[in-house]
Amino acid sequence: MTAEQQETGLSDKIAATVEAYIDGLNSGSAEDIVNLYADGATVEDPIGAPVRSTRDELVEFYSIITGLESREATLKWTKIAGDTAVFEFTLVTGTAGMKFEITPVDIMVFDDDGKIAGMRAVWEQSDLKQL
């Protein structure tokens, strides 16, 4: 297999993982989302927040989203190069009669199997809007 064929295969795996990530935000469990991550992966969401690096920390983090009354994630665009994907999505969540919207840009680095090795989310508190 040529280097170009290997890169194309990885790009396909990355694209599928990004889609699965958005699907997980929409209707998956915290475990479903965390299963997209490689062992030892890190999450910094948002950039500047403490880095989460254990499976338990990742499950706890994603349980916040998956535990909400409603959630809808919509992928806006994705760019993939080498082992990295950058994508923007909108997440609308609802709880206790209130709805919130945020549109982060996530930067993910992947291992050779297409698992997420690291994620950094670009957003700040002022980006969170009450609807």
Short mmCIF file of C-alpha atoms in Angstrom, two decimals:
data_model
loop_
_atom_site.label_atom_id
_atom_site.label_comp_id
_atom_site.label_asym_id
_atom_site.label_seq_id
_atom_site.Cartn_x
_atom_site.Cartn_y
_atom_site.Cartn_z
CA MET A 1 0.00 0.00 0.00
CA THR A 2 1.35 3.43 -0.92
CA ALA A 3 1.61 6.29 1.55
CA GLU A 4 -1.17 8.05 -0.37
CA GLN A 5 -3.45 5.01 -0.06
CA GLN A 6 -2.70 4.77 3.67
CA GLU A 7 -3.52 8.47 4.10
CA THR A 8 -6.77 8.07 2.15
CA GLY A 9 -7.74 5.13 4.36
CA LEU A 10 -7.02 7.14 7.49
CA SER A 11 -8.99 10.11 6.13
CA ASP A 12 -12.00 7.84 5.62
CA LYS A 13 -11.66 6.48 9.16
CA ILE A 14 -11.36 10.02 10.56
CA ALA A 15 -14.42 11.22 8.63
CA ALA A 16 -16.42 8.25 9.93
CA THR A 17 -15.30 8.94 13.51
CA VAL A 18 -16.27 12.62 13.26
CA GLU A 19 -19.73 11.58 11.99
CA ALA A 20 -20.01 9.03 14.82
CA TYR A 21 -19.00 11.74 17.31
CA ILE A 22 -21.80 14.04 16.11
CA ASP A 23 -24.25 11.09 16.15
CA GLY A 24 -23.12 10.36 19.71
CA LEU A 25 -23.76 13.94 20.76
CA ASN A 26 -27.24 13.66 19.25
CA SER A 27 -28.41 10.36 20.66
CA GLY A 28 -25.56 8.31 22.10
CA SER A 29 -24.53 7.61 25.64
CA ALA A 30 -21.39 8.99 27.26
CA GLU A 31 -19.89 5.51 26.86
CA ASP A 32 -20.69 5.52 23.12
CA ILE A 33 -18.81 8.81 22.69
CA VAL A 34 -15.86 7.77 24.86
CA ASN A 35 -15.55 4.53 22.87
CA LEU A 36 -14.48 6.70 19.92
CA TYR A 37 -11.35 7.67 21.89
CA ALA A 38 -8.07 5.74 22.00
CA ASP A 39 -6.68 4.58 25.34
CA GLY A 40 -4.83 7.47 26.96
CA ALA A 41 -6.58 10.13 24.89
CA THR A 42 -6.87 13.69 26.18
CA VAL A 43 -9.71 16.22 26.05
CA GLU A 44 -9.26 19.94 26.60
CA ASP A 45 -12.72 21.48 26.33
CA PRO A 46 -12.52 24.40 26.06
CA ILE A 47 -8.87 25.16 25.43
CA GLY A 48 -7.46 26.39 28.74
CA ALA A 49 -9.68 24.10 30.84
CA PRO A 50 -8.06 21.28 32.79
CA VAL A 51 -7.10 18.41 30.49
CA ARG A 52 -9.11 15.24 31.02
CA SER A 53 -7.02 12.13 30.39
CA THR A 54 -8.69 9.12 32.00
CA ARG A 55 -11.67 7.15 30.74
CA ASP A 56 -13.61 8.00 33.91
CA GLU A 57 -12.95 11.73 33.39
CA LEU A 58 -14.14 11.49 29.77
CA VAL A 59 -17.31 9.58 30.73
CA GLU A 60 -18.04 12.14 33.45
CA PHE A 61 -17.50 15.01 30.98
CA TYR A 62 -19.73 13.58 28.23
CA SER A 63 -22.38 12.53 30.79
CA ILE A 64 -23.11 16.23 31.29
CA ILE A 65 -24.25 16.49 27.66
CA THR A 66 -25.88 13.07 27.35
CA GLY A 67 -27.80 13.64 30.59
CA LEU A 68 -29.63 16.71 29.29
CA GLU A 69 -33.34 16.59 28.40
CA SER A 70 -32.67 17.47 24.77
CA ARG A 71 -29.64 17.80 22.52
CA GLU A 72 -29.13 18.35 18.84
CA ALA A 73 -25.74 18.54 17.15
CA THR A 74 -25.37 19.62 13.53
CA LEU A 75 -22.05 19.32 11.72
CA LYS A 76 -21.31 22.47 9.71
CA TRP A 77 -17.99 21.60 8.03
CA THR A 78 -14.95 19.36 8.39
CA LYS A 79 -11.35 19.62 7.17
CA ILE A 80 -9.06 16.59 7.38
CA ALA A 81 -5.31 16.56 6.81
CA GLY A 82 -2.99 13.73 7.81
CA ASP A 83 -3.97 12.54 11.29
CA THR A 84 -5.97 15.68 12.16
CA ALA A 85 -9.56 16.85 11.70
CA VAL A 86 -10.89 20.31 12.39
CA PHE A 87 -14.65 20.75 12.35
CA GLU A 88 -17.37 23.14 13.41
CA PHE A 89 -20.74 22.08 14.73
CA THR A 90 -23.70 23.61 16.48
CA LEU A 91 -24.98 22.02 19.67
CA VAL A 92 -28.40 23.01 21.02
CA THR A 93 -29.22 21.61 24.44
CA GLY A 94 -32.24 21.92 26.64
CA THR A 95 -32.98 21.39 30.30
CA ALA A 96 -35.53 22.73 32.80
CA GLY A 97 -37.39 24.61 30.05
CA MET A 98 -34.28 26.50 28.90
CA LYS A 99 -32.32 26.02 25.67
CA PHE A 100 -28.71 26.87 24.97
CA GLU A 101 -26.68 26.95 21.77
CA ILE A 102 -22.96 26.80 21.20
CA THR A 103 -20.94 26.48 18.00
CA PRO A 104 -17.45 25.22 18.87
CA VAL A 105 -14.61 24.30 16.55
CA ASP A 106 -13.02 21.01 17.57
CA ILE A 107 -9.48 19.99 16.71
CA MET A 108 -8.95 16.24 16.90
CA VAL A 109 -5.82 14.18 16.37
CA PHE A 110 -6.31 10.50 15.53
CA ASP A 111 -4.32 7.30 15.84
CA ASP A 112 -3.78 4.91 12.92
CA ASP A 113 -7.03 3.10 13.72
CA GLY A 114 -9.10 6.27 13.42
CA LYS A 115 -9.59 6.58 17.19
CA ILE A 116 -9.40 10.04 18.75
CA ALA A 117 -6.03 10.51 20.47
CA GLY A 118 -6.61 14.11 21.50
CA MET A 119 -9.37 16.71 21.27
CA ARG A 120 -9.20 20.44 21.87
CA ALA A 121 -12.36 22.55 21.64
CA VAL A 122 -12.17 26.18 20.59
CA TRP A 123 -14.88 28.25 22.26
CA GLU A 124 -15.26 30.63 25.17
CA GLN A 125 -18.05 31.27 27.67
CA SER A 126 -19.40 34.24 25.67
CA ASP A 127 -20.09 31.82 22.77
CA LEU A 128 -22.79 30.05 24.84
CA LYS A 129 -26.13 31.62 23.98
CA GLN A 130 -29.46 31.16 25.71
CA LEU A 131 -32.27 30.71 23.18
#
